[in-house]
Short mmCIF file of C-alpha atoms in Angstrom, two decimals:
data_model
loop_
_atom_site.label_atom_id
_atom_site.label_comp_id
_atom_site.label_asym_id
_atom_site.label_seq_id
_atom_site.Cartn_x
_atom_site.Cartn_y
_atom_site.Cartn_z
CA MET A 1 27.83 -19.41 92.85
CA SER A 2 28.29 -22.23 90.48
CA ASP A 3 28.34 -20.86 86.46
CA TRP A 4 25.50 -22.96 85.67
CA ILE A 5 23.33 -21.67 88.63
CA ILE A 6 24.05 -18.26 86.81
CA ILE A 7 23.31 -19.41 83.39
CA SER A 8 19.86 -20.52 84.61
CA SER A 9 19.07 -17.59 86.69
CA VAL A 10 19.26 -15.25 83.79
CA THR A 11 17.57 -17.72 81.63
CA GLY A 12 14.87 -18.31 83.93
CA ILE A 13 14.35 -14.33 84.54
CA TYR A 14 14.14 -14.27 80.86
CA LEU A 15 11.13 -16.84 80.40
CA LEU A 16 9.48 -15.10 83.31
CA ILE A 17 9.25 -11.88 81.11
CA VAL A 18 8.37 -13.55 78.49
CA LEU A 19 5.27 -15.25 80.16
CA ILE A 20 3.93 -12.00 81.58
CA VAL A 21 3.99 -10.30 78.24
CA GLY A 22 2.57 -12.78 76.55
CA ILE A 23 -0.48 -13.15 79.24
CA ALA A 24 -1.03 -9.60 79.50
CA ALA A 25 -1.32 -9.15 75.42
CA ARG A 26 -4.77 -11.05 76.17
CA ARG A 27 -5.93 -7.32 76.96
CA GLY A 28 -8.29 -6.30 74.61
CA GLN A 29 -8.85 -9.13 73.09
CA LYS A 30 -12.41 -10.65 72.19
CA SER A 31 -13.01 -14.30 73.30
CA THR A 32 -14.18 -15.32 70.16
CA LEU A 33 -12.61 -17.44 67.83
CA GLU A 34 -11.48 -14.84 65.18
CA GLY A 35 -9.97 -13.45 68.00
CA TYR A 36 -8.13 -16.09 69.51
CA ILE A 37 -6.67 -16.99 65.81
CA THR A 38 -6.55 -13.61 64.11
CA GLY A 39 -6.10 -11.19 66.66
CA GLY A 40 -8.82 -9.18 65.62
CA ARG A 41 -7.43 -8.70 62.18
CA SER A 42 -5.92 -5.71 63.49
CA VAL A 43 -2.23 -6.99 63.21
CA GLY A 44 -0.12 -4.41 62.22
CA ILE A 45 3.53 -4.06 60.40
CA VAL A 46 5.48 -4.70 63.44
CA VAL A 47 4.04 -7.83 64.76
CA LEU A 48 3.18 -9.10 61.64
CA PHE A 49 6.55 -8.51 60.86
CA PHE A 50 8.09 -10.62 63.84
CA ILE A 51 4.95 -13.43 63.64
CA LEU A 52 6.15 -14.26 60.55
CA GLY A 53 10.20 -13.99 61.35
CA ALA A 54 9.07 -16.56 63.74
CA GLU A 55 8.23 -19.10 61.53
CA ILE A 56 11.45 -19.69 59.83
CA PHE A 57 13.92 -18.67 63.19
CA SER A 58 13.52 -21.48 65.03
CA ALA A 59 16.03 -23.81 67.28
CA PHE A 60 17.37 -24.58 63.93
CA THR A 61 18.55 -21.46 63.22
CA PHE A 62 20.80 -21.53 66.74
CA LEU A 63 21.55 -25.15 66.13
CA GLY A 64 20.96 -26.62 62.96
CA ALA A 65 22.52 -23.72 60.67
CA PRO A 66 25.76 -23.61 62.85
CA GLY A 67 26.04 -27.21 62.34
CA GLN A 68 25.71 -27.10 58.76
CA ALA A 69 28.35 -25.14 57.85
CA PHE A 70 30.77 -27.07 60.51
CA THR A 71 30.26 -30.08 58.62
CA THR A 72 29.68 -29.11 55.14
CA GLY A 73 30.96 -25.40 54.80
CA ALA A 74 29.54 -23.74 51.65
CA PRO A 75 26.44 -25.62 51.05
CA ALA A 76 25.31 -23.85 54.18
CA LEU A 77 24.58 -20.63 52.40
CA TYR A 78 21.64 -22.03 50.78
CA ILE A 79 19.57 -20.74 53.71
CA LEU A 80 20.77 -16.95 53.07
CA ALA A 81 19.36 -17.75 49.52
CA TYR A 82 16.26 -19.30 50.22
CA LEU A 83 15.48 -16.56 53.26
CA SER A 84 16.01 -13.48 50.51
CA LEU A 85 13.44 -15.11 48.36
CA ALA A 86 11.03 -16.78 50.89
CA LEU A 87 7.71 -14.40 50.93
CA ILE A 88 8.40 -13.35 47.22
CA LEU A 89 5.30 -15.44 45.91
CA TRP A 90 3.58 -13.58 48.95
CA TRP A 91 3.76 -10.63 46.87
CA VAL A 92 1.78 -11.78 44.72
CA ILE A 93 -0.82 -14.20 46.31
CA GLY A 94 -0.85 -12.85 50.11
CA PRO A 95 -3.24 -9.58 49.35
CA ARG A 96 -5.74 -11.78 47.74
CA VAL A 97 -5.75 -14.42 50.28
CA ALA A 98 -5.86 -11.83 53.11
CA THR A 99 -8.98 -9.90 50.93
CA LEU A 100 -10.81 -12.84 50.54
CA GLY A 101 -10.15 -13.88 54.19
CA ARG A 102 -11.44 -10.78 55.80
CA ARG A 103 -14.68 -10.71 53.09
CA TYR A 104 -15.44 -14.48 54.02
CA GLY A 105 -14.35 -14.55 57.31
CA TYR A 106 -11.58 -17.15 56.88
CA LEU A 107 -9.71 -18.29 59.87
CA SER A 108 -7.59 -21.22 58.60
CA GLN A 109 -5.84 -22.12 55.01
CA ALA A 110 -8.35 -24.80 54.49
CA ASP A 111 -10.73 -22.56 54.83
CA LEU A 112 -10.39 -21.09 51.75
CA PHE A 113 -10.23 -23.80 49.60
CA ALA A 114 -13.19 -25.61 51.28
CA ASP A 115 -14.91 -22.37 50.25
CA ARG A 116 -13.82 -22.48 46.14
CA PHE A 117 -14.42 -26.36 45.87
CA SER A 118 -17.57 -26.15 48.09
CA SER A 119 -16.18 -29.46 49.59
CA LYS A 120 -15.86 -30.68 53.40
CA SER A 121 -13.12 -33.36 52.15
CA VAL A 122 -10.48 -30.73 51.35
CA PRO A 123 -10.07 -29.23 54.54
CA VAL A 124 -10.08 -32.96 56.20
CA VAL A 125 -7.12 -34.42 53.94
CA MET A 126 -5.26 -31.04 54.33
CA SER A 127 -5.81 -30.81 58.03
CA ILE A 128 -4.46 -34.26 58.45
CA MET A 129 -1.29 -33.29 56.25
CA SER A 130 -0.91 -30.17 57.72
CA VAL A 131 -0.91 -31.74 61.49
CA VAL A 132 1.64 -34.76 60.03
CA ALA A 133 3.90 -31.87 58.94
CA LEU A 134 3.30 -29.51 61.74
CA ILE A 135 4.06 -31.83 65.02
CA PRO A 136 7.57 -33.34 64.05
CA TYR A 137 8.34 -29.00 63.50
CA LEU A 138 7.13 -28.60 67.04
CA THR A 139 8.85 -31.44 68.12
CA ILE A 140 12.14 -30.43 66.98
CA GLN A 141 11.56 -26.79 68.71
CA ILE A 142 11.12 -28.23 71.87
CA THR A 143 14.25 -30.66 71.31
CA GLY A 144 16.23 -27.46 70.74
CA ALA A 145 15.30 -25.86 73.93
CA GLY A 146 15.81 -29.04 75.94
CA LEU A 147 19.72 -29.39 74.29
CA LEU A 148 20.44 -25.69 74.61
CA PHE A 149 19.81 -26.16 78.57
CA THR A 150 21.38 -29.26 78.48
CA PHE A 151 24.69 -27.69 76.50
CA ALA A 152 24.88 -24.48 78.32
CA THR A 153 24.62 -25.98 81.81
CA ASP A 154 27.29 -28.79 81.67
CA GLY A 155 23.91 -30.97 82.23
CA GLN A 156 23.17 -29.63 84.89
CA VAL A 157 19.66 -28.92 83.66
CA PRO A 158 18.81 -32.22 82.23
CA PHE A 159 17.09 -32.20 78.52
CA TRP A 160 13.57 -33.16 79.86
CA LEU A 161 12.88 -30.72 82.50
CA GLY A 162 14.81 -27.44 79.99
CA SER A 163 12.11 -28.86 77.24
CA LEU A 164 9.63 -28.56 79.84
CA VAL A 165 10.14 -25.36 81.30
CA ALA A 166 10.70 -23.49 78.29
CA PHE A 167 7.46 -25.17 76.30
CA ALA A 168 5.25 -25.09 79.58
CA ILE A 169 5.36 -21.02 79.63
CA CYS A 170 4.85 -21.27 75.58
CA THR A 171 2.04 -22.94 75.96
CA ILE A 172 0.05 -20.80 78.43
CA TYR A 173 0.72 -17.63 77.03
CA VAL A 174 -0.58 -19.40 73.91
CA PHE A 175 -3.15 -20.72 75.83
CA VAL A 176 -4.42 -17.80 77.19
CA SER A 177 -3.91 -14.95 74.96
CA GLY A 178 -3.88 -17.00 71.24
CA LEU A 179 -2.62 -14.93 68.28
CA LYS A 180 -1.93 -11.56 70.18
CA GLY A 181 0.39 -13.03 73.02
CA ILE A 182 2.14 -15.21 70.17
CA GLY A 183 2.50 -11.83 68.37
CA TRP A 184 3.86 -9.75 71.28
CA THR A 185 5.99 -12.25 72.66
CA ASN A 186 7.83 -12.29 69.11
CA LEU A 187 8.71 -8.85 69.07
CA LEU A 188 10.34 -9.30 72.33
CA GLN A 189 12.33 -12.72 71.44
CA GLY A 190 12.74 -11.22 67.86
CA ILE A 191 14.75 -7.77 69.32
CA LEU A 192 16.61 -10.14 71.72
CA MET A 193 17.64 -13.16 69.02
CA LEU A 194 19.09 -10.71 67.06
CA VAL A 195 21.28 -9.35 69.78
CA VAL A 196 22.43 -12.53 70.91
CA ALA A 197 22.82 -14.07 67.10
CA TRP A 198 25.53 -11.09 66.31
CA ALA A 199 27.03 -11.38 70.38
CA ILE A 200 27.49 -14.75 69.46
CA GLY A 201 28.82 -14.51 65.80
CA ILE A 202 31.45 -11.37 66.53
CA ALA A 203 32.71 -13.14 69.87
CA ALA A 204 33.45 -16.45 68.15
CA VAL A 205 35.31 -14.35 65.04
CA PHE A 206 37.32 -12.44 66.91
CA GLN A 207 38.10 -14.20 69.91
CA LEU A 208 39.71 -17.13 67.67
CA PHE A 209 40.74 -15.40 64.64
CA GLY A 210 40.79 -11.82 65.55
CA THR A 211 39.40 -10.70 61.70
CA VAL A 212 36.69 -12.72 59.38
CA ASP A 213 39.32 -12.45 56.75
CA ASN A 214 41.83 -14.41 59.17
CA MET A 215 39.25 -17.12 60.00
CA PHE A 216 38.59 -18.00 55.84
CA SER A 217 42.33 -17.78 55.49
CA ASP A 218 42.75 -20.37 58.45
CA ILE A 219 39.61 -22.55 56.79
CA ARG A 220 41.50 -22.23 52.96
CA GLU A 221 44.73 -23.73 54.21
CA VAL A 222 43.14 -26.53 56.71
CA SER A 223 40.44 -27.35 54.60
CA PRO A 224 39.96 -25.78 51.18
CA GLU A 225 36.79 -27.85 50.42
CA TYR A 226 34.52 -26.58 52.65
CA LEU A 227 34.84 -22.94 51.01
CA ILE A 228 33.61 -24.78 47.76
CA MET A 229 31.00 -26.40 46.54
CA PRO A 230 29.94 -28.94 46.97
CA GLY A 231 31.44 -28.37 50.18
CA GLY A 232 33.14 -30.63 52.99
CA GLY A 233 31.94 -33.75 54.60
CA ASP A 234 28.62 -35.28 53.05
CA GLY A 235 28.57 -32.38 50.38
CA TRP A 236 25.76 -31.36 48.27
CA THR A 237 26.00 -31.51 44.51
CA TRP A 238 24.66 -28.36 42.49
CA ALA A 239 21.51 -30.09 42.19
CA ALA A 240 20.42 -30.95 45.45
CA PHE A 241 21.49 -27.40 46.48
CA SER A 242 19.85 -25.73 44.16
CA SER A 243 16.36 -27.83 44.55
CA ALA A 244 16.80 -27.41 48.20
CA ILE A 245 16.36 -23.57 47.56
CA VAL A 246 13.56 -24.15 45.39
CA LEU A 247 11.75 -26.39 47.63
CA SER A 248 12.11 -23.77 50.43
CA VAL A 249 10.81 -21.02 48.41
CA LEU A 250 7.66 -22.66 47.12
CA GLY A 251 7.33 -24.56 50.76
CA PHE A 252 7.38 -21.86 53.05
CA VAL A 253 4.26 -19.47 52.04
CA MET A 254 2.57 -22.68 51.65
CA TRP A 255 2.63 -23.52 55.70
CA PRO A 256 -0.55 -23.08 57.08
CA HIS A 257 0.54 -20.59 59.42
CA VAL A 258 1.53 -17.86 57.05
CA PHE A 259 -1.81 -17.81 55.72
CA ASN A 260 -3.34 -17.77 59.08
CA LYS A 261 -1.19 -14.89 60.45
CA SER A 262 -1.82 -13.33 56.96
CA TYR A 263 -5.82 -13.16 57.84
CA SER A 264 -4.66 -11.63 60.59
CA ALA A 265 -3.16 -8.58 58.84
CA GLU A 266 -4.57 -5.00 59.48
CA SER A 267 -4.55 -4.51 56.09
CA ASN A 268 -2.67 -5.27 52.62
CA ARG A 269 -0.50 -2.61 52.48
CA HIS A 270 1.56 -4.36 55.77
CA ILE A 271 1.58 -7.67 54.04
CA LYS A 272 3.37 -6.19 50.77
CA ARG A 273 5.72 -3.78 53.42
CA THR A 274 6.57 -7.22 55.67
CA VAL A 275 7.62 -9.17 52.00
CA VAL A 276 10.07 -6.16 51.22
CA LEU A 277 11.08 -6.24 54.77
CA TYR A 278 12.10 -10.08 55.31
CA PRO A 279 15.37 -10.58 53.94
CA LEU A 280 16.18 -8.25 56.60
CA TYR A 281 15.89 -11.34 58.62
CA ALA A 282 19.29 -12.33 57.25
CA LEU A 283 21.15 -10.06 59.42
CA LEU A 284 20.30 -12.51 61.79
CA VAL A 285 21.61 -15.45 60.07
CA VAL A 286 24.73 -14.36 58.57
CA PRO A 287 26.12 -14.31 62.21
CA ILE A 288 25.05 -17.50 63.20
CA LEU A 289 26.93 -18.74 60.22
CA LEU A 290 29.87 -17.40 60.80
CA ALA A 291 30.15 -19.38 63.81
CA GLY A 292 29.68 -22.54 62.69
CA PHE A 293 32.45 -21.64 59.76
CA ALA A 294 34.75 -20.66 63.13
CA ALA A 295 34.16 -24.26 64.69
CA ILE A 296 35.61 -25.59 60.88
CA THR A 297 39.51 -25.58 62.16
CA THR A 298 38.99 -25.11 65.94
CA VAL A 299 36.22 -27.86 66.82
CA GLN A 300 36.89 -31.66 66.04
CA GLU A 301 34.08 -33.96 65.52
CA GLY A 302 35.08 -36.02 69.01
CA ASP A 303 34.94 -33.18 70.88
CA ILE A 304 31.03 -32.77 70.47
CA GLU A 305 28.41 -36.00 69.63
CA ARG A 306 26.33 -34.38 67.68
CA PRO A 307 26.93 -31.51 64.64
CA ASP A 308 24.06 -29.48 66.21
CA ALA A 309 26.16 -29.40 69.21
CA VAL A 310 28.92 -27.14 67.77
CA MET A 311 27.75 -23.76 68.56
CA SER A 312 26.70 -24.49 72.30
CA HIS A 313 30.21 -26.17 72.59
CA LEU A 314 32.02 -22.83 70.78
CA ILE A 315 30.02 -20.38 73.77
CA VAL A 316 30.99 -22.74 76.80
CA ASN A 317 33.91 -24.18 75.97
CA LEU A 318 36.04 -22.17 73.38
CA LEU A 319 34.87 -18.34 74.21
CA ASP A 320 35.85 -16.61 77.34
CA LEU A 321 32.67 -15.07 78.39
CA PRO A 322 30.76 -14.56 81.97
CA PRO A 323 28.05 -16.60 82.97
CA ILE A 324 26.10 -13.75 82.56
CA VAL A 325 26.36 -13.62 79.01
CA ILE A 326 26.38 -17.06 78.33
CA GLY A 327 22.92 -17.10 80.16
CA LEU A 328 21.63 -14.30 77.82
CA MET A 329 22.61 -16.33 74.96
CA LEU A 330 21.17 -18.88 76.20
CA ALA A 331 17.86 -17.26 76.60
CA GLY A 332 17.87 -15.76 73.01
CA ALA A 333 18.47 -19.50 71.53
CA VAL A 334 15.61 -20.65 73.88
CA ALA A 335 13.93 -17.89 72.42
CA ALA A 336 14.12 -18.73 68.90
CA ALA A 337 12.72 -22.26 69.54
CA MET A 338 10.16 -20.78 71.95
CA SER A 339 8.44 -18.07 69.19
CA THR A 340 8.50 -20.93 66.38
CA GLY A 341 6.94 -23.48 68.51
CA ALA A 342 4.34 -20.90 69.76
CA ASN A 343 2.89 -20.59 66.16
CA LEU A 344 3.18 -23.93 65.58
CA ALA A 345 0.94 -25.30 68.38
CA HIS A 346 -1.50 -22.57 67.74
CA THR A 347 -1.69 -23.09 64.23
CA ALA A 348 -2.07 -26.96 64.78
CA ALA A 349 -4.94 -26.71 67.24
CA SER A 350 -6.49 -23.99 65.03
CA ILE A 351 -6.44 -26.58 62.23
CA VAL A 352 -7.51 -29.64 64.15
CA VAL A 353 -10.71 -27.72 65.44
CA ARG A 354 -11.41 -25.33 62.55
CA ASP A 355 -10.52 -28.02 59.63
CA PHE A 356 -11.03 -31.20 61.32
CA ILE A 357 -13.76 -31.26 63.82
CA SER A 358 -15.63 -28.57 62.57
CA HIS A 359 -16.18 -29.78 58.98
CA VAL A 360 -16.69 -33.75 60.73
CA LYS A 361 -19.14 -33.11 63.25
CA LYS A 362 -22.64 -32.50 61.70
CA GLU A 363 -23.69 -29.46 63.90
CA ALA A 364 -21.89 -26.33 63.45
CA LEU A 365 -19.94 -25.24 66.67
CA LYS A 366 -20.60 -22.72 68.89
CA ASP A 367 -17.92 -20.01 69.04
CA SER A 368 -17.43 -20.23 72.50
CA VAL A 369 -17.14 -23.89 72.43
CA ALA A 370 -14.55 -23.63 69.14
CA VAL A 371 -12.59 -21.51 71.49
CA SER A 372 -12.25 -23.78 74.86
CA ILE A 373 -11.68 -26.88 72.42
CA THR A 374 -8.40 -24.79 70.48
CA LYS A 375 -6.94 -23.94 73.45
CA TRP A 376 -7.23 -27.19 75.42
CA CYS A 377 -5.80 -29.12 71.64
CA VAL A 378 -2.53 -26.42 72.05
CA VAL A 379 -1.99 -28.03 75.58
CA ILE A 380 -2.41 -31.49 73.81
CA ILE A 381 -0.42 -31.07 70.78
CA SER A 382 2.49 -29.40 72.97
CA ALA A 383 2.15 -32.41 75.17
CA LEU A 384 2.45 -34.80 72.47
CA ALA A 385 5.47 -33.05 71.04
CA PHE A 386 6.99 -32.99 74.34
CA ILE A 387 6.83 -36.34 74.64
CA LEU A 388 7.85 -37.70 71.31
CA ALA A 389 11.23 -35.06 72.29
CA VAL A 390 11.91 -37.08 75.60
CA LEU A 391 11.65 -40.30 73.62
CA ASN A 392 13.55 -39.31 70.89
CA VAL A 393 11.29 -41.38 68.47
CA GLN A 394 13.66 -41.72 65.51
CA THR A 395 10.37 -41.50 62.88
CA ILE A 396 10.33 -37.99 63.80
CA VAL A 397 13.62 -37.21 61.63
CA GLN A 398 11.98 -39.07 58.80
CA LEU A 399 8.78 -37.10 59.02
CA PHE A 400 10.55 -33.79 59.18
CA LEU A 401 12.62 -34.28 55.86
CA ILE A 402 8.96 -34.69 54.43
CA ALA A 403 7.16 -31.83 56.12
CA TYR A 404 8.25 -29.29 53.35
CA GLY A 405 7.61 -32.16 50.94
CA ILE A 406 4.08 -31.88 52.36
CA VAL A 407 2.94 -28.55 52.38
CA ILE A 408 4.20 -27.72 49.07
CA GLN A 409 1.44 -29.88 47.79
CA PHE A 410 -0.58 -27.04 48.75
CA LEU A 411 0.96 -25.14 46.03
CA PRO A 412 -1.12 -25.87 42.61
CA ILE A 413 -4.30 -25.90 44.45
CA THR A 414 -3.47 -22.28 46.04
CA PHE A 415 -2.59 -21.27 42.20
CA ALA A 416 -5.81 -22.85 40.81
CA THR A 417 -7.94 -21.35 43.59
CA LEU A 418 -6.88 -18.27 42.52
CA PHE A 419 -5.82 -17.96 39.14
CA TRP A 420 -7.65 -20.61 37.09
CA ARG A 421 -11.68 -20.65 37.15
CA ARG A 422 -11.31 -24.60 35.50
CA ALA A 423 -10.03 -26.14 38.60
CA THR A 424 -12.07 -28.88 39.99
CA PHE A 425 -12.38 -30.51 43.30
CA ALA A 426 -11.47 -34.06 41.44
CA GLY A 427 -8.62 -32.37 39.79
CA VAL A 428 -7.33 -30.65 43.37
CA MET A 429 -7.94 -33.85 45.56
CA SER A 430 -6.24 -36.23 42.99
CA GLY A 431 -3.30 -34.09 42.59
CA MET A 432 -2.69 -33.69 46.30
CA LEU A 433 -3.22 -37.36 46.94
CA ALA A 434 -0.55 -38.15 43.91
CA GLY A 435 2.25 -35.46 45.01
CA LEU A 436 2.35 -37.00 48.33
CA GLY A 437 2.48 -40.33 47.33
CA VAL A 438 5.42 -39.36 45.05
CA THR A 439 6.77 -37.35 47.69
CA ILE A 440 6.90 -40.50 50.18
CA TYR A 441 7.99 -42.72 47.37
CA PHE A 442 11.13 -41.08 46.65
CA THR A 443 11.98 -40.26 50.16
CA PHE A 444 11.59 -43.62 51.47
CA VAL A 445 11.39 -46.17 48.98
CA GLN A 446 13.16 -44.71 45.90
CA PRO A 447 16.70 -42.99 45.33
CA THR A 448 14.99 -39.03 43.98
CA PRO A 449 16.16 -38.75 40.76
CA PHE A 450 18.68 -36.71 39.71
CA ASP A 451 19.18 -35.68 43.24
CA ILE A 452 16.60 -33.13 42.91
CA GLU A 453 14.31 -32.94 46.46
CA PRO A 454 11.53 -35.54 46.60
CA GLY A 455 8.95 -32.97 46.92
CA LEU A 456 9.37 -30.86 43.85
CA TRP A 457 8.77 -34.33 41.96
CA GLY A 458 5.48 -34.74 44.13
CA VAL A 459 4.67 -30.94 43.20
CA ALA A 460 4.99 -31.45 39.33
CA VAL A 461 3.03 -34.68 39.39
CA ASN A 462 0.47 -32.81 41.27
CA THR A 463 0.17 -29.76 38.73
CA ILE A 464 0.21 -32.37 35.79
CA CYS A 465 -2.80 -34.46 37.78
CA LEU A 466 -4.86 -31.34 38.59
CA VAL A 467 -4.74 -30.18 34.96
CA MET A 468 -5.37 -33.02 33.36
CA ILE A 469 -8.04 -34.45 35.83
CA SER A 470 -9.67 -30.61 36.04
CA LEU A 471 -10.07 -30.52 32.01
CA PHE A 472 -11.80 -33.98 32.32
CA THR A 473 -14.16 -33.12 35.06
CA LYS A 474 -17.58 -30.77 34.93
CA PRO A 475 -16.82 -27.60 35.96
CA MET A 476 -17.70 -25.07 38.47
CA ALA A 477 -19.97 -22.48 38.26
CA ARG A 478 -18.31 -19.25 36.73
CA GLU A 479 -20.03 -16.98 39.27
CA HIS A 480 -18.95 -19.02 42.09
CA THR A 481 -15.72 -18.78 40.91
CA GLU A 482 -15.22 -15.38 39.81
CA ARG A 483 -15.54 -14.37 43.45
CA PHE A 484 -11.31 -15.75 44.15
CA VAL A 485 -10.61 -15.27 40.49
CA ARG A 486 -11.65 -11.54 40.45
CA PRO A 487 -11.91 -10.85 43.95
CA LYS A 488 -11.55 -7.20 43.33
CA ALA A 489 -14.78 -7.53 40.86
CA SER A 490 -17.19 -9.50 42.96
CA THR A 491 -18.86 -6.12 44.86
CA GLU A 492 -21.40 -8.67 46.69
CA ILE A 493 -20.93 -12.00 48.48
CA ALA A 494 -22.72 -14.96 46.60
CA ALA A 495 -24.59 -17.16 48.69
CA GLN A 496 -22.56 -20.25 49.95
CA PRO A 497 -23.70 -23.60 49.94
CA GLU A 498 -24.34 -24.93 53.82
CA LEU A 499 -21.90 -27.96 52.92
CA SER A 500 -18.70 -25.19 52.87
CA ARG A 501 -19.63 -22.72 54.72
CA PRO A 502 -16.84 -21.47 57.43
CA VAL A 503 -18.00 -21.22 61.06
CA THR A 504 -17.73 -17.77 60.93
CA VAL A 505 -20.33 -16.03 59.12
CA HIS A 506 -19.18 -14.00 55.65
CA ARG A 507 -19.50 -10.63 56.19
CA VAL A 508 -18.31 -7.54 54.28
CA ASN A 509 -16.57 -4.78 56.46
CA GLU A 510 -14.67 -1.78 56.84
CA HIS A 511 -11.34 -4.20 56.14
CA GLU A 512 -12.96 -5.23 52.92
CA LYS A 513 -13.46 -2.09 51.41
CA GLN A 514 -10.11 -0.76 51.93
CA SER A 515 -8.64 -4.20 50.57
CA GLN A 516 -10.87 -3.98 47.32
CA THR A 517 -8.56 -0.99 46.57
CA GLU A 518 -5.04 -2.64 47.54
CA VAL A 519 -5.65 -6.35 46.07
CA SER A 520 -3.20 -6.72 43.04
CA SER A 521 -4.89 -6.95 39.73
CA PRO A 522 -6.86 -9.63 38.86
CA ALA A 523 -5.72 -12.41 36.30
CA PRO A 524 -7.41 -12.29 32.82
#
């Protein structure tokens, strides 16, 4: 039997298991929009940990990270730096966001801001910005799955077929089970990713060099520039390196799916524990980066067509591995793409329905209709991303470059919502649009000053506009803003204007009683 058939069969069996687990997760889930998007707000610490982990460990982890280490060396370590700090802001704002979400029935990131600023315009603008950032990110996951199949089977499984199979399965279980399907499959896939990552790292280092010390000694002798900043090839300056870390840390917690998944947490304690445990995911990245460093002296640039093929080249051509093991490694790498892709498709669909259609449509959607539309949006968005991946649309790369620059523009409005009563609708809206404009300008028109990431310049302008315009416009009623700035002090739910009321009825429940004792201390 040919090796590629064995490799494909092992991966196929794994994909079938994922499909079964994803569909079975639907058992016991209510057929409501809240159940589909938040899992009934009952997700425990273990599943929440793996759900949030899937947001960051994607096709980039198994393709882009080793490719970055192979082409530049030391600058690739920025991944470990921002990973350790990725959720640090969420320790402060996560419990507040989750408390408000449970109290007022929020299902999306923009629900919070629409309620705070009593505006339908805020969620509509944010939904457009979010989907523009999420679709290319999803496209990259589909591209990664297709490339992995092609590399591992030496082209026997074409790109379009590999990506189609992986994301058809992903779309099916998200369609059927919503967040619970994502949660339980991410748990399965997260464990496999961890095992596979270490198997790849250990095999690459010890088969090619014997020890880690020997590997770095070899790099020091042949290409020492790869071990210091700014690195080899097209290296980074210190400003670019540092600003990339800051942009990633601040932008990571602004992705819409981080808000959405935090609404699903069973308690605020689970959110804080997740923040503490999150740096453990570095255990997955370290061996992958080691594999990238191992390629610096063993792989020539002419051996591969693109840097993100370096890990697959190592596995298939340089390491002595049986086909079954290669199949398991392929399954683990595809798992990274699928776990992130499932989250992205689910979040993008919920944003389209919850933040765009529900606010543009004059009449409120029935819950059953909203669930049905959200499910079909998962299919449509996944299909669109698949088409873009197959067509290899060049602008996708440019869109991905500003994806973090887009979502980080939600940072000022988040802090204004939770900590500053004086913020107004005019201030936050003008700030978001100005910040987005500056980010686009420094990304596509003018080189960014001092090698600082464009998104950070955008946030600076965003914050200035928000503060200045808010100070010169009429403040909102204190009893309204008090609900957000001091959620612990609000024991009753104020009547909401029809303009900003979320689809789900606001209510006080047992989760709220618990959250009132857990939410972090209010700001002065």
